[in-house]
PDB file of C-alpha atoms in Angstrom:
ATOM      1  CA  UNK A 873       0.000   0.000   0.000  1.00 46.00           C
ATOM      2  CA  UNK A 874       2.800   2.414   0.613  1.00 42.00           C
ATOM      3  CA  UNK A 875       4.751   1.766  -2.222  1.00 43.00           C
ATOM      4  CA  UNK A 876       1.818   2.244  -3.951  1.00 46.00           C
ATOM      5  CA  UNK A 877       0.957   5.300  -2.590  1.00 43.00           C
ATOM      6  CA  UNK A 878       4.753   6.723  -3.713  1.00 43.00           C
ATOM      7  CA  UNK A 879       4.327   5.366  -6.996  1.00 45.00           C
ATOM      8  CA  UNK A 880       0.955   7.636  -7.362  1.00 49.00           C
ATOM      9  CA  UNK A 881       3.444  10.494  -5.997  1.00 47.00           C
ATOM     10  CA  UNK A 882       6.225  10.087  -8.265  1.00 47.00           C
ATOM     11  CA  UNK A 883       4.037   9.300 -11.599  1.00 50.00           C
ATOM     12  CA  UNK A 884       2.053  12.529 -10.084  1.00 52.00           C
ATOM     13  CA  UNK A 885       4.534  14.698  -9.792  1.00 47.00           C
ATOM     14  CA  UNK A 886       5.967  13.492 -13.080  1.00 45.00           C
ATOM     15  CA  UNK A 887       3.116  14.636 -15.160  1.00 49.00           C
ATOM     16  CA  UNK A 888       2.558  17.868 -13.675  1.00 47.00           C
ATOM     17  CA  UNK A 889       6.309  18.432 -14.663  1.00 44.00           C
ATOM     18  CA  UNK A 890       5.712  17.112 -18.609  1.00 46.00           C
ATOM     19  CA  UNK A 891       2.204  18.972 -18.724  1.00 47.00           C
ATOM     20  CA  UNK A 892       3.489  22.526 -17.583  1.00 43.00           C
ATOM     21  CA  UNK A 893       6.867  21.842 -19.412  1.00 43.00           C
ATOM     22  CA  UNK A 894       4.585  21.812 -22.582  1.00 43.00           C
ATOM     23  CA  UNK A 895       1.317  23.952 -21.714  1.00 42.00           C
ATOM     24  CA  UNK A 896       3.988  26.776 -19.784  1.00 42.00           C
ATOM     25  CA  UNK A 897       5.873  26.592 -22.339  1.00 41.00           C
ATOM     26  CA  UNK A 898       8.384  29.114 -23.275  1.00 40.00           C
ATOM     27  CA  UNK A 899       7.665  32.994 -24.442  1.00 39.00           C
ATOM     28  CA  UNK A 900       6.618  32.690 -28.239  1.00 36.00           C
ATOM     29  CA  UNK A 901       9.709  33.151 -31.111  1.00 41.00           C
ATOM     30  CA  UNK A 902      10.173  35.777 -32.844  1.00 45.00           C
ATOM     31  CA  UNK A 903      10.112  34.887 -36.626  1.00 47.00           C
ATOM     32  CA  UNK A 904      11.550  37.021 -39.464  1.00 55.00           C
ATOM     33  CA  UNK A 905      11.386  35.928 -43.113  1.00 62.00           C
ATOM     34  CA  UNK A 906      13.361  38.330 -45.652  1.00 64.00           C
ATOM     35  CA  UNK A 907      13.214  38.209 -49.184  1.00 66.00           C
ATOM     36  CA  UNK A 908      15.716  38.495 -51.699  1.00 68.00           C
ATOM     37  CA  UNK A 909      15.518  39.232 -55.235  1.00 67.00           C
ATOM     38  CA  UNK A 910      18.760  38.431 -57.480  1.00 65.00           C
ATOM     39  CA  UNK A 911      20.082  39.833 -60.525  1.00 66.00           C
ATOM     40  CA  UNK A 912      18.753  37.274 -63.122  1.00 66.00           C
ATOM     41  CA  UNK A 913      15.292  38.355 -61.565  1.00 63.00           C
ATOM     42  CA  UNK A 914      14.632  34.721 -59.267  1.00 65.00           C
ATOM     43  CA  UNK A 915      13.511  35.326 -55.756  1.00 64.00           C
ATOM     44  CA  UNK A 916      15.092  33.636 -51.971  1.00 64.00           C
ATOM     45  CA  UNK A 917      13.490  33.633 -49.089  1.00 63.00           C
ATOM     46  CA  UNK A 918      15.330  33.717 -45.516  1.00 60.00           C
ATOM     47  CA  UNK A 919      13.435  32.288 -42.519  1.00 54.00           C
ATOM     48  CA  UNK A 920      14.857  33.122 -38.901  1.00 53.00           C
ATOM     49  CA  UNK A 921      12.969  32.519 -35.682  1.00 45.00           C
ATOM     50  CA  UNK A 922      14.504  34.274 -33.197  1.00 48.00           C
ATOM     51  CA  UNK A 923      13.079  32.964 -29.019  1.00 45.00           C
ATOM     52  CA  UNK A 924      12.189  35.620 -26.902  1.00 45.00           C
ATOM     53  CA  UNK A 925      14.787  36.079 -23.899  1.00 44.00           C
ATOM     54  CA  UNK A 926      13.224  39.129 -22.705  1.00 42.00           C
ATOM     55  CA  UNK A 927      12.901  37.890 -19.425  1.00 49.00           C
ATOM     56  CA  UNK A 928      14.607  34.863 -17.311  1.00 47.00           C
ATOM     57  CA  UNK A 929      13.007  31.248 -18.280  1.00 62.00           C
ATOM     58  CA  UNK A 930      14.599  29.912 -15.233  1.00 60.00           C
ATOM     59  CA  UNK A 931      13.934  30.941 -11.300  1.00 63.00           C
ATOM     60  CA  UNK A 932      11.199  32.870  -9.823  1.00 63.00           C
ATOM     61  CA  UNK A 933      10.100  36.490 -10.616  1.00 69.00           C
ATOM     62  CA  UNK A 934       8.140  36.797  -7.502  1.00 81.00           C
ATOM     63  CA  UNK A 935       7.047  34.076  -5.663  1.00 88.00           C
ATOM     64  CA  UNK A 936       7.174  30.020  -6.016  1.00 89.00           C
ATOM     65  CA  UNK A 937       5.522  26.845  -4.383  1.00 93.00           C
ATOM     66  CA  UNK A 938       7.504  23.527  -4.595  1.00 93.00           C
ATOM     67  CA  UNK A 939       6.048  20.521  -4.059  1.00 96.00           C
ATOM     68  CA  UNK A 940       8.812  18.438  -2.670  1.00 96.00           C
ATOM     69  CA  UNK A 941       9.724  14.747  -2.722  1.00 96.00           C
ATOM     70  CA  UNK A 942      12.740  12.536  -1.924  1.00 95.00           C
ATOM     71  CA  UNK A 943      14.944  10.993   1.073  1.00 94.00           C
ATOM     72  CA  UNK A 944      16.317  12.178   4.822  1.00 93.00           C
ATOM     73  CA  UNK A 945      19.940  10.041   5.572  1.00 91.00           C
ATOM     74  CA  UNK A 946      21.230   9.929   9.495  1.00 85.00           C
ATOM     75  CA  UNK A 947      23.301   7.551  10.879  1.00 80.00           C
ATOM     76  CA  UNK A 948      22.955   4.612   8.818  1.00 82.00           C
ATOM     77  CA  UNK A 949      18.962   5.034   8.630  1.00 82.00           C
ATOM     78  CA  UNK A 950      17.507   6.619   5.699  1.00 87.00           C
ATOM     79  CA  UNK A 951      14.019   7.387   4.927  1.00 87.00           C
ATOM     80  CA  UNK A 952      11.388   9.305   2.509  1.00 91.00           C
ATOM     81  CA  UNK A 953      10.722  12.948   3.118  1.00 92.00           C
ATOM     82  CA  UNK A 954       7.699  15.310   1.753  1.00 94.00           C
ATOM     83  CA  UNK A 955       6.094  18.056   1.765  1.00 96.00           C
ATOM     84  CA  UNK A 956       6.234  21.761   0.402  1.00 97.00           C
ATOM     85  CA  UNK A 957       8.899  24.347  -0.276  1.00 96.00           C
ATOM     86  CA  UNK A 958       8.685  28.343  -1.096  1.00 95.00           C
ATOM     87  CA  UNK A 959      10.530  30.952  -2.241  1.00 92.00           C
ATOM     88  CA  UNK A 960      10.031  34.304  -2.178  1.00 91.00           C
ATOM     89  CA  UNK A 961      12.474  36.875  -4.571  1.00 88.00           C
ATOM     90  CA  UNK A 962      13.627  40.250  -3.304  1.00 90.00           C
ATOM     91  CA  UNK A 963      16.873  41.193  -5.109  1.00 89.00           C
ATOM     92  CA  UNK A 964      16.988  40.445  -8.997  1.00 84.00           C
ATOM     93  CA  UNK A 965      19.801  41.013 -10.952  1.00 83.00           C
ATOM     94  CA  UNK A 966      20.535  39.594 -14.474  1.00 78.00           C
ATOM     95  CA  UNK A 967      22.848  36.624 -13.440  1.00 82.00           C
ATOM     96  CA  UNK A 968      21.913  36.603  -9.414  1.00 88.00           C
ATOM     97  CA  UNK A 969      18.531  36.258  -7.411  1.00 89.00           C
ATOM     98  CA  UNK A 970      18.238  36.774  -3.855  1.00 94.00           C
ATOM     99  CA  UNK A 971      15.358  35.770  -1.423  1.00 94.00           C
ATOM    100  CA  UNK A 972      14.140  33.809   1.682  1.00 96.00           C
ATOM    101  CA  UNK A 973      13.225  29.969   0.870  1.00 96.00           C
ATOM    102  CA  UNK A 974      11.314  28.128   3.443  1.00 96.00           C
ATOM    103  CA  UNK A 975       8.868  25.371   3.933  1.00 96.00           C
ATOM    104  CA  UNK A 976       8.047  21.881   5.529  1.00 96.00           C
ATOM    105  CA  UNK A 977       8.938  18.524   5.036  1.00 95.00           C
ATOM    106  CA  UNK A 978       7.223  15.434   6.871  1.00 90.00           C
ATOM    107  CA  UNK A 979       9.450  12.060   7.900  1.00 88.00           C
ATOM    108  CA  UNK A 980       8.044   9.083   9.153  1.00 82.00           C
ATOM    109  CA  UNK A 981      10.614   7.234  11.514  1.00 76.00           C
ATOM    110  CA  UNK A 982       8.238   4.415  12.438  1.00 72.00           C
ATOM    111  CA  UNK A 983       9.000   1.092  10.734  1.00 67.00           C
ATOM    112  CA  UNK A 984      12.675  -0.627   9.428  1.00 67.00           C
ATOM    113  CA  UNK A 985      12.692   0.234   5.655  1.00 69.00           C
ATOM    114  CA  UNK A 986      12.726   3.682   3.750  1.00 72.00           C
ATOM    115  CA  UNK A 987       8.834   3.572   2.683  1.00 66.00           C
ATOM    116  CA  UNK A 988       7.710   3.526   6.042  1.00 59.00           C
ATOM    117  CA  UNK A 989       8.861   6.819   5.956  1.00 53.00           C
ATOM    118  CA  UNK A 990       5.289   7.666   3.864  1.00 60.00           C
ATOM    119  CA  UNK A 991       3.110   6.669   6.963  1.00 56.00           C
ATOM    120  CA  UNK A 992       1.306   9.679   8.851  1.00 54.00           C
ATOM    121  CA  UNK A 993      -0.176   7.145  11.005  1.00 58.00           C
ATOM    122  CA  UNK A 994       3.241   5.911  12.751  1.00 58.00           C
ATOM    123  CA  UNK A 995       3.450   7.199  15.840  1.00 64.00           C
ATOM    124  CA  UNK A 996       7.031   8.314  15.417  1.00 72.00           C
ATOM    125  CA  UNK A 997       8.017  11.635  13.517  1.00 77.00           C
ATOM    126  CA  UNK A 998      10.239  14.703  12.556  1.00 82.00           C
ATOM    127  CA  UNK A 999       9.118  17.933  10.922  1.00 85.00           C
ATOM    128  CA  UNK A1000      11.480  19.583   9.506  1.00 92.00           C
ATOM    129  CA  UNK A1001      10.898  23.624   8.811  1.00 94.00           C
ATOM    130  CA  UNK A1002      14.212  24.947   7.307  1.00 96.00           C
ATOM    131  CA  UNK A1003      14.284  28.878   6.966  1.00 96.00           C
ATOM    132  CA  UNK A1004      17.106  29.914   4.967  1.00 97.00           C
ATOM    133  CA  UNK A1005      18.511  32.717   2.927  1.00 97.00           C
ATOM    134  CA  UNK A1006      19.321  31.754  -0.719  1.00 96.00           C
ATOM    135  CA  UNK A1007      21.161  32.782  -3.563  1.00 95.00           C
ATOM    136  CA  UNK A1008      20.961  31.899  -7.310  1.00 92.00           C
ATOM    137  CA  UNK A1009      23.010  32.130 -10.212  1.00 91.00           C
ATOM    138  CA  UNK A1010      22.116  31.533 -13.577  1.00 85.00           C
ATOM    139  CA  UNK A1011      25.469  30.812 -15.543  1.00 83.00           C
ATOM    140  CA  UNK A1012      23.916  29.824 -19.105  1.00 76.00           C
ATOM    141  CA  UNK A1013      22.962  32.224 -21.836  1.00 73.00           C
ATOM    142  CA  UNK A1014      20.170  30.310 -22.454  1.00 72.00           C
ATOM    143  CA  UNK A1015      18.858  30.521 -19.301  1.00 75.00           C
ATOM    144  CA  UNK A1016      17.369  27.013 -18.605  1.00 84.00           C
ATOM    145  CA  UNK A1017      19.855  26.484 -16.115  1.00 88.00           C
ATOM    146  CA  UNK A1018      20.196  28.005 -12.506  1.00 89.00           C
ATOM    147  CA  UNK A1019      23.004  27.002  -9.458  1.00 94.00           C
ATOM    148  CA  UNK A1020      22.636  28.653  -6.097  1.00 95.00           C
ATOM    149  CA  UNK A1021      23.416  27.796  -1.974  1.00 97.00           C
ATOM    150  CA  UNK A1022      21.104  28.346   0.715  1.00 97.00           C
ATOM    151  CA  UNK A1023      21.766  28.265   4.847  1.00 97.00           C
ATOM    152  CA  UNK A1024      19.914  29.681   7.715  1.00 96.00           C
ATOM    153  CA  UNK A1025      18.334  27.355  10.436  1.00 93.00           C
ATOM    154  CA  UNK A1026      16.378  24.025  10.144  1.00 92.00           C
ATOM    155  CA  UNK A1027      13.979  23.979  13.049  1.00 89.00           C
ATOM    156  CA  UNK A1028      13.058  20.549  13.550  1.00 86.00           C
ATOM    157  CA  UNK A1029       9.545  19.318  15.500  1.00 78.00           C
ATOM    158  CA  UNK A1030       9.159  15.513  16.938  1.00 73.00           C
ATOM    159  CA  UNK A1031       6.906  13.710  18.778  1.00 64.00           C
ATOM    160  CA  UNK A1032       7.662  12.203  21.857  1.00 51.00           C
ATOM    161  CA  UNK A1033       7.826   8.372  20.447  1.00 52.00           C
ATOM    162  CA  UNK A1034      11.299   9.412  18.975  1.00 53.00           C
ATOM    163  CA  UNK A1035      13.063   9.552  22.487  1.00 48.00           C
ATOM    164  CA  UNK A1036      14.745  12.371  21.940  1.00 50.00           C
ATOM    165  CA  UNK A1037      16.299  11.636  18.474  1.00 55.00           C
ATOM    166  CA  UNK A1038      15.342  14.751  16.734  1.00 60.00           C
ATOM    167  CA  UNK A1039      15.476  17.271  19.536  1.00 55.00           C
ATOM    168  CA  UNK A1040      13.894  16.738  23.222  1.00 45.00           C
ATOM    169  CA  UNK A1041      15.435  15.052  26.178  1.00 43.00           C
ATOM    170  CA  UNK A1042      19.473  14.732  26.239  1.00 44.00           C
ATOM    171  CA  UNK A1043      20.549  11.024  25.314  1.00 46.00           C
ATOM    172  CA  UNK A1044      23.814   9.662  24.068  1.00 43.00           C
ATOM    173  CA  UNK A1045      22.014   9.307  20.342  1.00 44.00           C
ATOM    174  CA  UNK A1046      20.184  12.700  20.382  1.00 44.00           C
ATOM    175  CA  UNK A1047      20.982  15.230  17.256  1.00 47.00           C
ATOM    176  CA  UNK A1048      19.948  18.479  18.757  1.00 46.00           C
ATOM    177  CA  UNK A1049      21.230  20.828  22.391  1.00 43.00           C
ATOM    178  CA  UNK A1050      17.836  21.338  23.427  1.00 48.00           C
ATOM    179  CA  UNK A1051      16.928  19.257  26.788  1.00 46.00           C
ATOM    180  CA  UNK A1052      13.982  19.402  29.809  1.00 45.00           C
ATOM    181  CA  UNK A1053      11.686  17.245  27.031  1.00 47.00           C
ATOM    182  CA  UNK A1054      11.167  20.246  24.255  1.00 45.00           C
ATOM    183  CA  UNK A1055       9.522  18.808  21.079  1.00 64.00           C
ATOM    184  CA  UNK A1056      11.336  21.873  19.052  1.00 74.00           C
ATOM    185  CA  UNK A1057      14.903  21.822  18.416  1.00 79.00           C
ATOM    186  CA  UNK A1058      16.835  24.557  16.544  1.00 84.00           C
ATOM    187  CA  UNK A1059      20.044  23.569  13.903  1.00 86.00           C
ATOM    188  CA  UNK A1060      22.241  25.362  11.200  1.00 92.00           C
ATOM    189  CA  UNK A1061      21.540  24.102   8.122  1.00 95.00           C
ATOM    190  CA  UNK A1062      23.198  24.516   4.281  1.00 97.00           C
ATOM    191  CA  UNK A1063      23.267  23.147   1.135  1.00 98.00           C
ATOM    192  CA  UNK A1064      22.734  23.944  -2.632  1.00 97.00           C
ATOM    193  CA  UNK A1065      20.136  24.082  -5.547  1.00 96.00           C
ATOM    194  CA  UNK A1066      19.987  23.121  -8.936  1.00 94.00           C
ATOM    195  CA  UNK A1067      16.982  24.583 -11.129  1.00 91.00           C
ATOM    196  CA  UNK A1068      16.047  23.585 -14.604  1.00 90.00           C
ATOM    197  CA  UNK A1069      13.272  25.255 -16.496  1.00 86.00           C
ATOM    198  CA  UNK A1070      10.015  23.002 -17.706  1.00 87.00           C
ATOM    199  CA  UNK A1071       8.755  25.906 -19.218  1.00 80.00           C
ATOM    200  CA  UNK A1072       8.155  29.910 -17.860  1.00 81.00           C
ATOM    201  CA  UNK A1073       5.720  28.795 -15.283  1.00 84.00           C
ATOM    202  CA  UNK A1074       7.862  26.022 -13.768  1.00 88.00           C
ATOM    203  CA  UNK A1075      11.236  24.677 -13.022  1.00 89.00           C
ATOM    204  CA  UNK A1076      12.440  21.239 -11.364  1.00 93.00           C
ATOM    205  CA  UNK A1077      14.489  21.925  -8.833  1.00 94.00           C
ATOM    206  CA  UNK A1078      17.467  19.545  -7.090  1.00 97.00           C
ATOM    207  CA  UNK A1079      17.875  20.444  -3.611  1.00 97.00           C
ATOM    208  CA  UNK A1080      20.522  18.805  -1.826  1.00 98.00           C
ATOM    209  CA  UNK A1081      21.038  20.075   1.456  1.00 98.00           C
ATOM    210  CA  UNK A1082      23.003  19.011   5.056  1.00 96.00           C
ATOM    211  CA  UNK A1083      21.462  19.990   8.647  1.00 92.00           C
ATOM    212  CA  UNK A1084      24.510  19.968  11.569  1.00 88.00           C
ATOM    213  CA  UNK A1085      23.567  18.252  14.763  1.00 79.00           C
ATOM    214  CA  UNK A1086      25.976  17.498  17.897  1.00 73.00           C
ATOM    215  CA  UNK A1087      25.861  13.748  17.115  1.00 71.00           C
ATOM    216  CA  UNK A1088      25.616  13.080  13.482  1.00 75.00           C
ATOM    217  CA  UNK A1089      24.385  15.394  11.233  1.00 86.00           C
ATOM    218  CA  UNK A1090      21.150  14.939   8.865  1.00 91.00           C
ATOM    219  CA  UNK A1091      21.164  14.756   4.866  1.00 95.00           C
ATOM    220  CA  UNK A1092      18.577  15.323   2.760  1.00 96.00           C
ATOM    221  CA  UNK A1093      18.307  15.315  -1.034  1.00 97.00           C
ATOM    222  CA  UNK A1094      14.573  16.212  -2.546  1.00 97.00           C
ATOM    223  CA  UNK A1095      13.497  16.656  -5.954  1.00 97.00           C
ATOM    224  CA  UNK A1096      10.606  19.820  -6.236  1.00 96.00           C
ATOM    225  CA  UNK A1097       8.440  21.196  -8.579  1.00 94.00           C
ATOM    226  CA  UNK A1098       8.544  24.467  -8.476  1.00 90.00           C
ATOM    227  CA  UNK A1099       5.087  26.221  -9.634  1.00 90.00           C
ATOM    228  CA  UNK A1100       5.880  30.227 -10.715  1.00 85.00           C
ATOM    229  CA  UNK A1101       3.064  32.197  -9.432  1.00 80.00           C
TER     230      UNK A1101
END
């Protein structure tokens, strides 16, 4: 039943990607035809479509919403992470965008493989609500192609089930300095992101990204579809 259910997700998430890849598709071309007329009185004509780069294809103009899929790591456990992702832009430049990025992802910890991780009905869980600063270049003339770092904090939520894993109570295994049984737990956080334009409403985004605890640190790497609003 779970796999099932991440199937549905992927395959989802998958065609939303290939349908506003096509429907969003890029600003129309430009297309110029010029004729020419030669001496002996016979006629050519020149076609040239020319796209229209008058504004960025990839990264946000204003605002996005990412629907988010893909896998936490920490210490030797690994398991599936979702949920959604936003970014807001405040500084634009022609090669550099600058803006906060936040959002919440859901873990399951409940169960021995990775696709128990889809559960909301296990008893044991993180939260994870990263709020970070983040920067974006786009390096290609073409602009289908955007690289950029975020950091800031990940605050992290658990339930009590985890014992202390993910924040709460002090024990030899726990990842976060908070004790006296708090559910909340505060960590830096920083990674990087890869964006590819679909199309001018959307891009698919790569977000690798690495949270620092005091015992072993978390990874995550999530694939998001970022919807341009």
């Amino acid at each position: 039943m779970k796999n099932r259910f991440t199937f549905k997700l992927a395959a989802g998430l998958f065609a939303a990607a290939c349908l506003l890849g096509q429907s969003g598709a890029y600003a129309a071309d430009e297309v110029k035809t010029t004729t020419e007329t030669n001496n002996n009185g016979t006629q050519k004509s020149t076609t040239e479509a020319k796209g229209n780069n008058d504004q960025s294809q990839v990264g946000i103009t204003h605002f996005a919403l990412r629907p988010t899929a893909g896998a936490i790591f920490f210490n030797g456990t690994q398991r599936f992470a979702g949920g959604v992702l936003a970014d807001f832009n405040l500084v634009q430049l022609p090669w550099m965008k600058i803006g906060p990025a936040f959002g919440a992802l859901y873990s399951s910890l409940s169960g021995s493989n990775f696709f128990d991780g889809v559960s909301t009905s296990n008893n044991d869980y993180i939260f994870q609500l990263p709020a970070n600063l983040k920067v974006t270049f786009a390096p290609d003339n073409a602009r289908r192609l955007q690289l950029g770092v975020h950091g800031g904090a990940n605050i992290i939520r658990s339930n009590s089930g985890v014992g202390g894993a993910f924040g709460g109570t002090t024990v030899s295994s726990n990842l976060g300095t908070t004790a006296g049984g708090s559910t909340w737990d505060v960590h830096p956080n920083f990674g990087g992101d890869i964006d590819f334009a679909l199309g001018t409403a959307a891009d698919l985004t790569l977000r690798p990204d690495l949270t620092l605890m005091n015992a072993f640190n978390m990874f995550s790497a999530t694939l998001g579809l970022a919807l341009k609003l």
